Coordinates of C-alpha atoms and ligand atoms in Angstrom, one line a residue:
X298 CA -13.3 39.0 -30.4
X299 CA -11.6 36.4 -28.7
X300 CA -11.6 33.0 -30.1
X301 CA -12.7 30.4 -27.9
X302 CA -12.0 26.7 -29.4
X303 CA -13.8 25.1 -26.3
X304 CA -16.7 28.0 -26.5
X305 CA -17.7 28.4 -23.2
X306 CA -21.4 30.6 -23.5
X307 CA -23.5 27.4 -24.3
X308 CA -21.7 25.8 -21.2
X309 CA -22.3 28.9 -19.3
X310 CA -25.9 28.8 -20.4
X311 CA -26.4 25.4 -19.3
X312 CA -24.6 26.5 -15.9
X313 CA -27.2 28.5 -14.6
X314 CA -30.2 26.4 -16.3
X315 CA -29.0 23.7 -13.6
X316 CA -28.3 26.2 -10.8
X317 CA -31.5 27.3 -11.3
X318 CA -33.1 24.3 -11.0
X319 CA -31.7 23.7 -8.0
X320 CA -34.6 23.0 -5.1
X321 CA -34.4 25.4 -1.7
X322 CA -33.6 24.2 1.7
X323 CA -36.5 24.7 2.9
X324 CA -39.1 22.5 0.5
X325 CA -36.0 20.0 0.7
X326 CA -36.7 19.8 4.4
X327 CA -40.8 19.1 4.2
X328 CA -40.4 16.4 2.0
X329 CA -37.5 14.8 3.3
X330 CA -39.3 14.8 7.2
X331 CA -42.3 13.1 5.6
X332 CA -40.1 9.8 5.0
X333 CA -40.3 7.1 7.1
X334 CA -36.1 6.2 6.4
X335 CA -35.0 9.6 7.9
X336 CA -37.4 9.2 11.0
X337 CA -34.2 8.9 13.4
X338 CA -32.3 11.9 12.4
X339 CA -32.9 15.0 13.9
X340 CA -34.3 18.3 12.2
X341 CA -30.8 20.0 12.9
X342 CA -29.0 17.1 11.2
X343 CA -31.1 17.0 8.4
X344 CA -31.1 20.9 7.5
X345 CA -27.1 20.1 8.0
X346 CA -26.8 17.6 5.4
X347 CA -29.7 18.9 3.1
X348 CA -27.9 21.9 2.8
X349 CA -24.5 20.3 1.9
X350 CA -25.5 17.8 -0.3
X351 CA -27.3 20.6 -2.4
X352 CA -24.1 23.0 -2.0
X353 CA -22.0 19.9 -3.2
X354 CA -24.2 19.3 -6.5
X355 CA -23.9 23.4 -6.5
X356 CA -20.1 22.8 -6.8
X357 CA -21.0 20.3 -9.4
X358 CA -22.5 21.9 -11.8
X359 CA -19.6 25.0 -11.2
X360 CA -17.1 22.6 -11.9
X361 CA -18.4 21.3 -15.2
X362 CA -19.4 17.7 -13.9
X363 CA -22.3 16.1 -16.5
X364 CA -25.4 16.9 -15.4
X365 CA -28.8 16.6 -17.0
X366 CA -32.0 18.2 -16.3
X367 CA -33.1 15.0 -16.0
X368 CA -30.6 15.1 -12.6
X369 CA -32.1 17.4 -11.2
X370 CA -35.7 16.3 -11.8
X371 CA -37.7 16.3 -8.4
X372 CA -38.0 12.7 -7.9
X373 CA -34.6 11.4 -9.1
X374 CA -32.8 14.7 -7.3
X375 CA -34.4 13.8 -3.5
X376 CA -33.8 10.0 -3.7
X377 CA -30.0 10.8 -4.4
X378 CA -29.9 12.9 -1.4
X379 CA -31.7 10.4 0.6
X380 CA -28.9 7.9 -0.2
X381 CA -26.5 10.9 1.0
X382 CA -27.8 11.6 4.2
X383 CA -28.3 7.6 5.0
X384 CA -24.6 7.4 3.9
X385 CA -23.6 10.5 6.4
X386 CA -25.8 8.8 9.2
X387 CA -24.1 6.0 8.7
X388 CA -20.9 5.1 11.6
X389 CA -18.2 5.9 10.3
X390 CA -16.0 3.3 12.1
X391 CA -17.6 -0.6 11.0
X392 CA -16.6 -4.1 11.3
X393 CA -15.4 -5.2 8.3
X394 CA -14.9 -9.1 7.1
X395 CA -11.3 -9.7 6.5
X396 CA -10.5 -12.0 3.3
X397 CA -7.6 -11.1 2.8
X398 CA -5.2 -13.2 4.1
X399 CA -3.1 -11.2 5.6
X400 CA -3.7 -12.4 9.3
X401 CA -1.9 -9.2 11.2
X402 CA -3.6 -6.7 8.8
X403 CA -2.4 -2.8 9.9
X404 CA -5.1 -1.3 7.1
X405 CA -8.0 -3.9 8.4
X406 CA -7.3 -3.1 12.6
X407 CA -4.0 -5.4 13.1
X408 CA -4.9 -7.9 16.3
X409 CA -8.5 -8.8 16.9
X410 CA -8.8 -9.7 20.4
X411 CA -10.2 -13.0 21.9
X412 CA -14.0 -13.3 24.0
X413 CA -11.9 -13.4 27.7
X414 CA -10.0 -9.7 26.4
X415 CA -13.3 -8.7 25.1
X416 CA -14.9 -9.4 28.7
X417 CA -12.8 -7.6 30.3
X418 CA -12.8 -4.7 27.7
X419 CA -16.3 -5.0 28.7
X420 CA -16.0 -3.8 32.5
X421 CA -13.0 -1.5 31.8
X422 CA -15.1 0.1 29.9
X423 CA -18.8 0.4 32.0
X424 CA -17.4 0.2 35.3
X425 CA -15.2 1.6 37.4
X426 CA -11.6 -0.1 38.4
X427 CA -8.2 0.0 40.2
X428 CA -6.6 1.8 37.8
X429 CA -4.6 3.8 39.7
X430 CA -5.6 2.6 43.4
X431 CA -4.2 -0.2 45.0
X432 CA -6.5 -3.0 46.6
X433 CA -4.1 -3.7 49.6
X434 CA -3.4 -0.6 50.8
X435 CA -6.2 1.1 50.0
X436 CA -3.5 4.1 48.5
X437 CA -2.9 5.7 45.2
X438 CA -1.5 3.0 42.8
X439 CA 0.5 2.6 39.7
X440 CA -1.5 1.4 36.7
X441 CA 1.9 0.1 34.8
X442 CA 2.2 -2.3 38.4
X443 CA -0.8 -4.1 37.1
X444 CA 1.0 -5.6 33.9
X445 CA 5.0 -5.2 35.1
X446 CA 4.6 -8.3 36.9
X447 CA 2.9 -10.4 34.3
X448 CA 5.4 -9.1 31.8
X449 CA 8.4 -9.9 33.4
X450 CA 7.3 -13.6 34.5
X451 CA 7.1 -14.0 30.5
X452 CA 9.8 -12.1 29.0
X453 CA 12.6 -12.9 32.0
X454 CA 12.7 -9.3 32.2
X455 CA 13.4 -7.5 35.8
X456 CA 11.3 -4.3 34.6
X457 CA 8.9 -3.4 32.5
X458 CA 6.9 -0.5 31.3
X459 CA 4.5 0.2 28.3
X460 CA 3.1 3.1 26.1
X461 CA 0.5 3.9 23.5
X462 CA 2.2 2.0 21.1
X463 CA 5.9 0.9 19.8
X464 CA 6.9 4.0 18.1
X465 CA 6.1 5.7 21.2
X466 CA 8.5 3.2 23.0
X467 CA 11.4 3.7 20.5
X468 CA 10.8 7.3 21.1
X469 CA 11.0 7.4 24.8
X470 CA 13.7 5.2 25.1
X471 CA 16.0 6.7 22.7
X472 CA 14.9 10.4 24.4
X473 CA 15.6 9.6 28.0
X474 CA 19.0 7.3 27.2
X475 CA 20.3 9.2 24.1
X476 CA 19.0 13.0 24.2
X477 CA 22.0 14.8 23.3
X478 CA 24.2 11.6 22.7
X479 CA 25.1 9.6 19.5
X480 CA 23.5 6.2 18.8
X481 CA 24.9 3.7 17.1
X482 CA 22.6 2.0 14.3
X483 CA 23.8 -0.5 11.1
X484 CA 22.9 1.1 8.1
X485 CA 20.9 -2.3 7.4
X486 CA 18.6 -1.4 10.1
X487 CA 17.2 1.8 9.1
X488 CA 13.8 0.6 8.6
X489 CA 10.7 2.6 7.6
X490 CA 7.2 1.4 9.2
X491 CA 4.4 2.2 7.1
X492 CA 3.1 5.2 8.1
X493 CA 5.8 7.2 8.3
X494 CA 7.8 6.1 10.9
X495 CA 11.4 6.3 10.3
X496 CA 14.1 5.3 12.3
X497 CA 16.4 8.0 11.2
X498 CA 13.2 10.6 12.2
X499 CA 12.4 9.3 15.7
X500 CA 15.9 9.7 16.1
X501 CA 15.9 13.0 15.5
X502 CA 12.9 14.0 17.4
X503 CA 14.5 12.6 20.0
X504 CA 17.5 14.3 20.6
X505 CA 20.1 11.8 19.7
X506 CA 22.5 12.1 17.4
X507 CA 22.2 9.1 14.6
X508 CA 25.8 7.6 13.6
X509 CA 25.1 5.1 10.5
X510 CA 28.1 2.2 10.6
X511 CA 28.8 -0.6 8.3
X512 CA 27.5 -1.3 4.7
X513 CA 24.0 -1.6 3.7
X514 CA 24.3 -5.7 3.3
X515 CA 27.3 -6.3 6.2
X516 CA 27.6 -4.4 9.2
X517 CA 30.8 -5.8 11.5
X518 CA 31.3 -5.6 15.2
X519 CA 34.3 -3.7 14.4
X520 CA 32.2 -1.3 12.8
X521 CA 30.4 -0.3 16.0
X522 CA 33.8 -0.5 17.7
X523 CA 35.0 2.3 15.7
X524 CA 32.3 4.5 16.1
X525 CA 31.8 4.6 19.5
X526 CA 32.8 8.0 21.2
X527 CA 32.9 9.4 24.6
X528 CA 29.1 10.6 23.7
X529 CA 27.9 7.7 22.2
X530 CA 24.6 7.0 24.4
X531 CA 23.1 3.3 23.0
X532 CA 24.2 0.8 20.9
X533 CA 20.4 0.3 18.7
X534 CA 19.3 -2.7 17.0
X535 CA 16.3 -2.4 15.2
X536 CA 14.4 -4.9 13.3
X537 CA 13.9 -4.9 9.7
X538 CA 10.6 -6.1 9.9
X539 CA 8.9 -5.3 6.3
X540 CA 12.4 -6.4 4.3
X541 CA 14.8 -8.5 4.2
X542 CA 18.5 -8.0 2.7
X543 CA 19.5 -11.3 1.6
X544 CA 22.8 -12.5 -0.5
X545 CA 26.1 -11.1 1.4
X546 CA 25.1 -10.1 4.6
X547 CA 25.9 -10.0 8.0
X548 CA 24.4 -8.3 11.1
X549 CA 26.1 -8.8 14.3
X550 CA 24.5 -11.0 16.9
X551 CA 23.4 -10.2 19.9
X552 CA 26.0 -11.5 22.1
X553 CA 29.1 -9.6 20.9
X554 CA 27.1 -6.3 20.8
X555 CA 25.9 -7.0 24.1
X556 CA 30.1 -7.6 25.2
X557 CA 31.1 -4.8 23.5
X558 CA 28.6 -2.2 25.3
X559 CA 29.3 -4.2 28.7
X560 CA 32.7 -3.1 27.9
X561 CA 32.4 0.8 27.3
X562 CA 29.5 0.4 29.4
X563 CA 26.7 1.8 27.1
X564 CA 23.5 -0.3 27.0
X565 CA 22.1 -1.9 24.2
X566 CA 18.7 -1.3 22.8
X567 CA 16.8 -3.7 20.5
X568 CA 13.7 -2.2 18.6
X569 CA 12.0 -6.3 17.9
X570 CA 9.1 -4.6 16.1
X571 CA 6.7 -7.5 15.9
X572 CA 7.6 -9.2 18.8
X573 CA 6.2 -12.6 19.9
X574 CA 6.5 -15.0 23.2
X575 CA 5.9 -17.8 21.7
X576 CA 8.4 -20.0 18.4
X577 CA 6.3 -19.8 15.7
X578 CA 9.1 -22.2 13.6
X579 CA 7.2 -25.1 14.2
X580 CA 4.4 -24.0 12.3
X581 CA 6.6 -23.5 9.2
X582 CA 7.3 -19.8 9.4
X583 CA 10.8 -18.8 9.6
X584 CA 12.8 -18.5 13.1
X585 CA 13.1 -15.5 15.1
X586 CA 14.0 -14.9 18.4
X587 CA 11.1 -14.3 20.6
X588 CA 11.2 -11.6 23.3
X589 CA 12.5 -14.4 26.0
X590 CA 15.3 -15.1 23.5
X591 CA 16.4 -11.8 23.0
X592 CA 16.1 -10.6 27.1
X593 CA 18.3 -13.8 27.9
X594 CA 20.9 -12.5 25.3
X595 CA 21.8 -10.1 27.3
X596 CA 20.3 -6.7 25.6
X597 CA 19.4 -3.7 27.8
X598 CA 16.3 -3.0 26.9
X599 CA 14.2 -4.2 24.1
X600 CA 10.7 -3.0 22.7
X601 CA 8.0 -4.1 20.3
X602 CA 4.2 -3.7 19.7
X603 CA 1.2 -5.4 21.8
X604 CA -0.9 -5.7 18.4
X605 CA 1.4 -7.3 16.2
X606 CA 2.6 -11.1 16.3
X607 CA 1.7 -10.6 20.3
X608 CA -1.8 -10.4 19.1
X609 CA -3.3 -8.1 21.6
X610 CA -4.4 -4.5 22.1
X611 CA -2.3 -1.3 20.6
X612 CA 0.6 -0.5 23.1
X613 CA 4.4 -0.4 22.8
X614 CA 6.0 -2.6 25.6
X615 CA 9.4 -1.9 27.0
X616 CA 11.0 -4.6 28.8
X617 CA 14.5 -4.8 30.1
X618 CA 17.2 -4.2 33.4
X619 CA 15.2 -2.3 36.3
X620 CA 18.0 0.4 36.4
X621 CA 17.0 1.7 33.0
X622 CA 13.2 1.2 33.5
X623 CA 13.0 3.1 36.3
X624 CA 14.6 5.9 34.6
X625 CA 12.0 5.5 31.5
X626 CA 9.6 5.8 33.9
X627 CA 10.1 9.1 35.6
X628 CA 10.8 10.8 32.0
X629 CA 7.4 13.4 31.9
X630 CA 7.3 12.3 27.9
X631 CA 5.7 9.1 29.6
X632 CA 2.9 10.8 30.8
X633 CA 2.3 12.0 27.4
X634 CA 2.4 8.5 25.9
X635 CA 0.6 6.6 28.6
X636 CA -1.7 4.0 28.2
X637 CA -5.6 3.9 28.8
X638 CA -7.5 1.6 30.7
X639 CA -9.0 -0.4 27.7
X640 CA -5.1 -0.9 26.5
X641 CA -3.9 -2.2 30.3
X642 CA -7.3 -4.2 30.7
X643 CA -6.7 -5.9 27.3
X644 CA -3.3 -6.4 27.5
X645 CA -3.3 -7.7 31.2
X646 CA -5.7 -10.4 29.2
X647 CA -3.9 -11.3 26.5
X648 CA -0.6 -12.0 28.5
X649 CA -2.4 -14.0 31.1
X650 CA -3.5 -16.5 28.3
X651 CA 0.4 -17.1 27.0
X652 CA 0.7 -18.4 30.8
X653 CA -0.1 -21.2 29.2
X654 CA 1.2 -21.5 25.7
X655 CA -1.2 -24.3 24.6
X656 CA -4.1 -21.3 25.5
X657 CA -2.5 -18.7 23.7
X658 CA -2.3 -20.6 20.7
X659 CA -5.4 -21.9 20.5
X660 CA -7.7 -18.8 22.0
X661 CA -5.2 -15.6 20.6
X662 CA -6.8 -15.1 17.0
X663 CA -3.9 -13.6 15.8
X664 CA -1.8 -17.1 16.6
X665 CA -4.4 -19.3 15.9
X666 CA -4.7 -18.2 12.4
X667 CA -1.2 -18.6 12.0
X668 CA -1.3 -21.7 13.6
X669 CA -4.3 -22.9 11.8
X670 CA -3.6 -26.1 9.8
X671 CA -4.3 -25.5 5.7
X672 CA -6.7 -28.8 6.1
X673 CA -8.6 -26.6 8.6
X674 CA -8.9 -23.7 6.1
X675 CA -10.2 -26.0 3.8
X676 CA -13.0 -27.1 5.7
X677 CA -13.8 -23.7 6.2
X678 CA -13.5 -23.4 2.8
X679 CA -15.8 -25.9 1.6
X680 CA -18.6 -25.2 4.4
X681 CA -19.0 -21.9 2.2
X682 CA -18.6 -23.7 -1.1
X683 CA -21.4 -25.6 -0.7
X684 CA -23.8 -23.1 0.1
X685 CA -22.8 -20.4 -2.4
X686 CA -22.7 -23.2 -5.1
X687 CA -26.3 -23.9 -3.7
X688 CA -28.1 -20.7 -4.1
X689 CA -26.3 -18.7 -7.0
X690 CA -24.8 -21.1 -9.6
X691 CA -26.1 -19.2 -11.9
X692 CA -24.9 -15.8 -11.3
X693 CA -21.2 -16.8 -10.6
X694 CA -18.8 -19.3 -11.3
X695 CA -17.5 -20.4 -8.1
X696 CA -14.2 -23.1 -6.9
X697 CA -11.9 -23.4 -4.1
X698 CA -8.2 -22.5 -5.1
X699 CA -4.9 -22.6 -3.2
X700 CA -3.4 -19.3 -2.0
X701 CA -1.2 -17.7 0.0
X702 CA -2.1 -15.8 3.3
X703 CA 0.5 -13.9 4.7
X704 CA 1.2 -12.8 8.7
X705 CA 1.3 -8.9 7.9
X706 CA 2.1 -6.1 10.5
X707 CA 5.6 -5.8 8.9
X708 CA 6.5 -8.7 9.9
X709 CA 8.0 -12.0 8.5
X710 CA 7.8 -10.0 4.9
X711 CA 8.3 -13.1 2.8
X712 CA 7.0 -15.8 4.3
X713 CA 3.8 -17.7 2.5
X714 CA 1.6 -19.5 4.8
X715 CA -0.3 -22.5 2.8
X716 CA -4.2 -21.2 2.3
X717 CA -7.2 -21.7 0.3
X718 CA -9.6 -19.3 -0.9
X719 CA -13.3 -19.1 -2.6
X720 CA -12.5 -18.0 -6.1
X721 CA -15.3 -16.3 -7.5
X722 CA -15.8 -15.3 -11.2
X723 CA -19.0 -13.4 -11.7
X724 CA -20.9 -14.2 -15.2
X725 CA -23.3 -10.6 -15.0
X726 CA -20.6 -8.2 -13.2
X727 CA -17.5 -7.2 -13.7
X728 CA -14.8 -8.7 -10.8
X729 CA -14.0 -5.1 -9.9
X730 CA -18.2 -4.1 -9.5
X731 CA -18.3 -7.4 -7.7
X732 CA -15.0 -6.4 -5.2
X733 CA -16.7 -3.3 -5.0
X734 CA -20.0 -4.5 -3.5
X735 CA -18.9 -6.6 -1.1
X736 CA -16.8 -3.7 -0.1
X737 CA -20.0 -1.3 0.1
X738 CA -22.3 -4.1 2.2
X739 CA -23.3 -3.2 5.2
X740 CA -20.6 -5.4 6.9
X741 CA -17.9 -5.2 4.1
X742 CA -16.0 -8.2 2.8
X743 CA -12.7 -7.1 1.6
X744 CA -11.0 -9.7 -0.7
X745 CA -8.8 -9.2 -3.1
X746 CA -8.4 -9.7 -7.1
X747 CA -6.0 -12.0 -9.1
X748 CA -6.3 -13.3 -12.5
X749 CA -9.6 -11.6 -12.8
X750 CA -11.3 -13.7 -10.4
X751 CA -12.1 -12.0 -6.5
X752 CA -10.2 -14.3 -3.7
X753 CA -11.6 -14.5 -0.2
X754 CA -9.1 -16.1 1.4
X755 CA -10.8 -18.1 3.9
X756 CA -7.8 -18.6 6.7
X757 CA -8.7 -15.1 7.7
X758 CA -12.0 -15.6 8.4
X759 CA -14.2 -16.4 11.9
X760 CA -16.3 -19.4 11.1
X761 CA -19.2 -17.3 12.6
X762 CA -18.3 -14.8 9.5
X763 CA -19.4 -17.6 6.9
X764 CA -22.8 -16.9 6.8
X765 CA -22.8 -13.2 6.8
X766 CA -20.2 -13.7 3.4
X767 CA -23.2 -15.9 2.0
X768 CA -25.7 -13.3 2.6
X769 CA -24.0 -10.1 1.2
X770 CA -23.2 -12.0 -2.3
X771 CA -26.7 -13.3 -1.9
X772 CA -27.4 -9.8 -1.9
X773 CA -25.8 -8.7 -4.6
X774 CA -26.5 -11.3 -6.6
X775 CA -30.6 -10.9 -6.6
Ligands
PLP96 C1 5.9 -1.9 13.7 C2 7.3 -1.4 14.1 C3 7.4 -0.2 14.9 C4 6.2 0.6 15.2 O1 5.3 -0.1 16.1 P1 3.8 0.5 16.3 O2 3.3 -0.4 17.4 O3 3.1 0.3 15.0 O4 3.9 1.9 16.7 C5 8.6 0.2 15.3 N1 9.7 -0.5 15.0 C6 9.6 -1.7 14.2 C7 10.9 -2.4 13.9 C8 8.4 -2.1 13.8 O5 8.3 -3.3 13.1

C-alpha cells in the first residue's frame, strides 16, 4: 500500500459530503425570484449567474478551499450568492474618487474633462452632427478640418492631424516617413510607457529600421552625424517622460538637430509625450518646452497625447509642416487609427478654452489642479476635517498632514507639488480593511497608505466629492 503522509481519503470523504450538499439550479432559482433585491434582473440572467456561482463553489470544494457544512447551510449558502449576483449586476466601469494625488492618473482615467467638454460630449453623443459633412457646401467633409484649424492657431503649426491616441501617432508617423528606412534615436531616449509601449517596438512594427547613437547619459550631434546613411528616413526625438538621467548628460537641442536634418534634408520628429500649450514653470514645476516652443524650433513634426498635461480627451495629435501632414494623412493605417466623434467633440472643447490661457487654467481640471495653490488644498482640506472630526471621533483618529501630489501620466517624474491630505488612523480596523472599504463603496475612494495611516490627498479631489468621502467612511464606520 502506498503511503500517503497528507492521507487524502478523509479529504476525499469530506469532498463529496460538500458536493453533495450542494443545492440544484432549479430550487436556487424559486427562492432567489422571491427576493425583492433581484426584482430587476431578468430570469435568464439569474439562471446565468445561479448556475456559475454554484459551479464556482463546485470548483471550490475540488480544489481543496476550507469549506464547512456550515457553508453550505441553506440560509448562509443563498445570501452569499445574493451578494454574487448583486456584484455581477453591478457596472462594471464606475466613477471612482481619486485621493491620490497623482493629478494626471493613467490607472484612475488620466484627464477628467471640464462641464463645457462635457456639454458637448453631451450632443456628440444623442444627436446627430457634421462629422463628416460640411455646413457651407453642403458636401462630404473632413472630420480632422474641424480641429486642424484650432490646432494650428495654438501650436504655430501649418498642419495638423490626430489619432486615437499618441502611440498610434508615433506609429503612423514613423510608418509613412520611415518604413523601410533607418531612424536615428539617442540611446537616452528609448523610453518605455507603461503599458508596454516601447520605442524600440513601435519601431519595429513600423517598418523602420532603429539605429541607437551616443551613450546612455551623452548623446552628441556628432553622433547623429555619423550615423546618418543614404537610408536614414527621420532624425527622432523622443521624450523621456517617466525618467530622468541626471549627472553627465547631454542631449542635443533642438536647433542643431533641426540644421543638421535641413542639411541632409531628412525631417526631424519629436515624440513630446505629455505635451502642454501652456508654461507650467510659474507654478513651480520644472521647465519644458511646450508644443509652441518646440514647433517654433524648427522640428518637422512633433506629437503627444490629448489626455495628458493637455488635459483633454484620449487622442494622439500630430502637428507639424503641411508637406508631411498631408502625406500622414493619405497613409490607409489612418483610417485604422482614426478618431471618433466623442474624441473630435471633446478635443475641439478643450482647445477652444486654451484660447484664452487664463480659461484653460482656471476651467481645465487637469491644469487647475496643478495650478491649485497648496493654501487652497488646505481649505479643502479642513472643510472635510471638520466634519469627519464631527461625527466619528471615536472610531478614528483623524489630522491634516502635508504631502506630496504628483502630475502623473509619465510626466515631470520627479517633481513634488506641495499638498495636504486627511490622515486617517482607524482605532477598530486595520488601515489596510479601512483602504479596502473605501475602495469597495459604491463610489470608491482610492487613497493611499504611508506610515500606517490611509492618506487622501485632498489636491485631487472635486469640492463637490467632499461630501460623498464623508458619507462612505460614515458608512463604514457605523
Ligand atoms: C505617454 C507617451 C506615449 C504614449 O501616449 P498615449 O497617448 O498614452 O498613447 C508615447 N510617447 C511618450 C514619450 C509618452 O510619454
Amino acid at each position: 500500500m502506498r503511503m500517503n503522509p497528507t492521507n487524502d481519503c478523509p479529504e476525499r470523504a469530506v469532498n463529496s459530503t460538500l458536493l453533495r450538499l450542494l443545492p440544484k439550479v432549479d430550487d436556487c432559482i424559486h427562492t432567489l425570484q422571491q427576493q425583492e433585491i433581484l426584482a430587476e434582473v431578468s430570469f435568464k440572467s439569474l439562471t446565468r449567474l445561479i448556475r456559475l456561482y454554484i459551479d464556482q463553489v463546485r470548483q471550490d470544494i475540488l480544489r481543496g478551499v476550507e469549506l464547512s457544512s456550515g457553508d453550505m447551510e441553506q440560509e448562509r449558502f443563498i445570501s452569499r450568492m445574493i451578494d454574487f449576483i448583486l456584484h455581477k449586476q453591478r457596472v462594471r466601469f464606475r466613477r471612482v474618487i481619486n485621493c491620490t494625488g497623482v493629478i494626471i492618473h493613467t490607472n484612475l482615467g488620466r484627464s477628467i474633462l471640464p462641464k463645457q467638454t462635457m456639454d458637448a460630449l453631451y450632443y456628440a453623443g444623442g444627436r446627430y452632427s457634421n462629422l463628416e459633412f460640411d455646413l457651407d457646401t453642403g458636401e462630404r467633409g473632413s472630420r480632422y478640418s474641424l480641429v486642424e484649424e484650432l490646432l494650428c492657431e495654438l501650436t504655430g503649426a501649418e498642419a495638423a492631424l490626430v489619432v486615437n491616441n499618441n502611440a498610434a501617432a508615433v506609429l503612423i508617423v514613423l510608418e509613412t516617413l520611415a518604413k523601410g528606412k533607418e531612424v536615428i534615436v539617442s540611446r537616452g531616449q528609448l523610453v518605455e510607457i507603461g503599458g508596454s509601449f516601447r520605442i524600440p517596438d513601435i519601431m519595429s512594427r513600423s517598418g523602420a529600421d532603429l539605429v541607437e547613437v551616443g551613450a546612455t547619459n551623452r548623446t552628441h550631434l556628432r553622433d547623429y552625424e555619423n550615423a546618418i546613411s543614404e537610408n536614414t528616413g527621420l532624425l527622432l526625438k523622443v521624450h523621456c517622460s517617466n525618467y530622468r538621467i541626471i549627472g553627465f548628460t547631454k542631449e542635443v537641442d533642438n536647433q542643431e538637430l533641426v540644421t543638421l536634418g535641413r542639411q541632409r534634408d531628412i525631417p526631424v520628429v519629436e515624440d513630446l509625450g505629455s505635451g502642454c500649450l501652456v508654461d507650467l514653470s510659474r507654478f513651480g514645476l520644472m521647465k519644458e518646452p511646450t508644443v509652441q516652443e518646440v514647433v517654433a524650433s524648427g522640428v518637422d513634426v512633433v506629437t503627444f497625447s490629448g489626455d495628458k498635461l493637455l488635459g483633454g480627451p484620449q487622442a494622439g495629435i500630430i502637428v507639424g509642416r503641411k508637406k508631411i501632414i498631408d502625406t500622414i494623412k493619405k497613409n490607409p493605417l489612418n483610417r485604422a487609427l482614426r478618431i471618433d466623434k466623442f474624441t473630435l467633440s471633446g478635443l475641439e472643447s478643450i482647445l477652444r478654452l486654451y484660447r484664452d490661457e487664463p480659461t484653460a487654467l482656471e476651467t481645465i481640471p487637469s491644469l487647475a489642479m496643478i495650478a491649485a495653490p497648496v493654501e487652497v488644498v488646505d481649505k479643502r482640506a479642513r472643510r472635510l476635517l471638520r466634519r469627519l472630526r464631527r461625527d466619528m471621533k471615536e472610531q478614528c483618529r483623524i489630522s491634516i498632514v502635508d504631502s506630496t501630489s504628483r502630475v502623473g501620466g509619465g510626466a515631470m517624474p520627479e517633481q513634488n507639488v506641495p499638498s495636504r491630505s486627511i490622515a486617517l488612523e482607524p482605532v477598530h480596523l486595520s488601515v489596510n480593511e479601512l483602504e479596502r472599504a473605501l475602495r469597495k463603496q459604491e463610489i470608491a475612494v482610492i487613497g493611499r497608505i504611508e506610515d500606517d495611516r490611509l492618506l487622501l490627498d485632498m489636491r485631487t479631489v472635486l469640492d463637490d466629492e467632499l461630501a460623498l468621502i464623508h458619507k462612505s467612511l460614515l458608512q463604514i464606520f457605523s
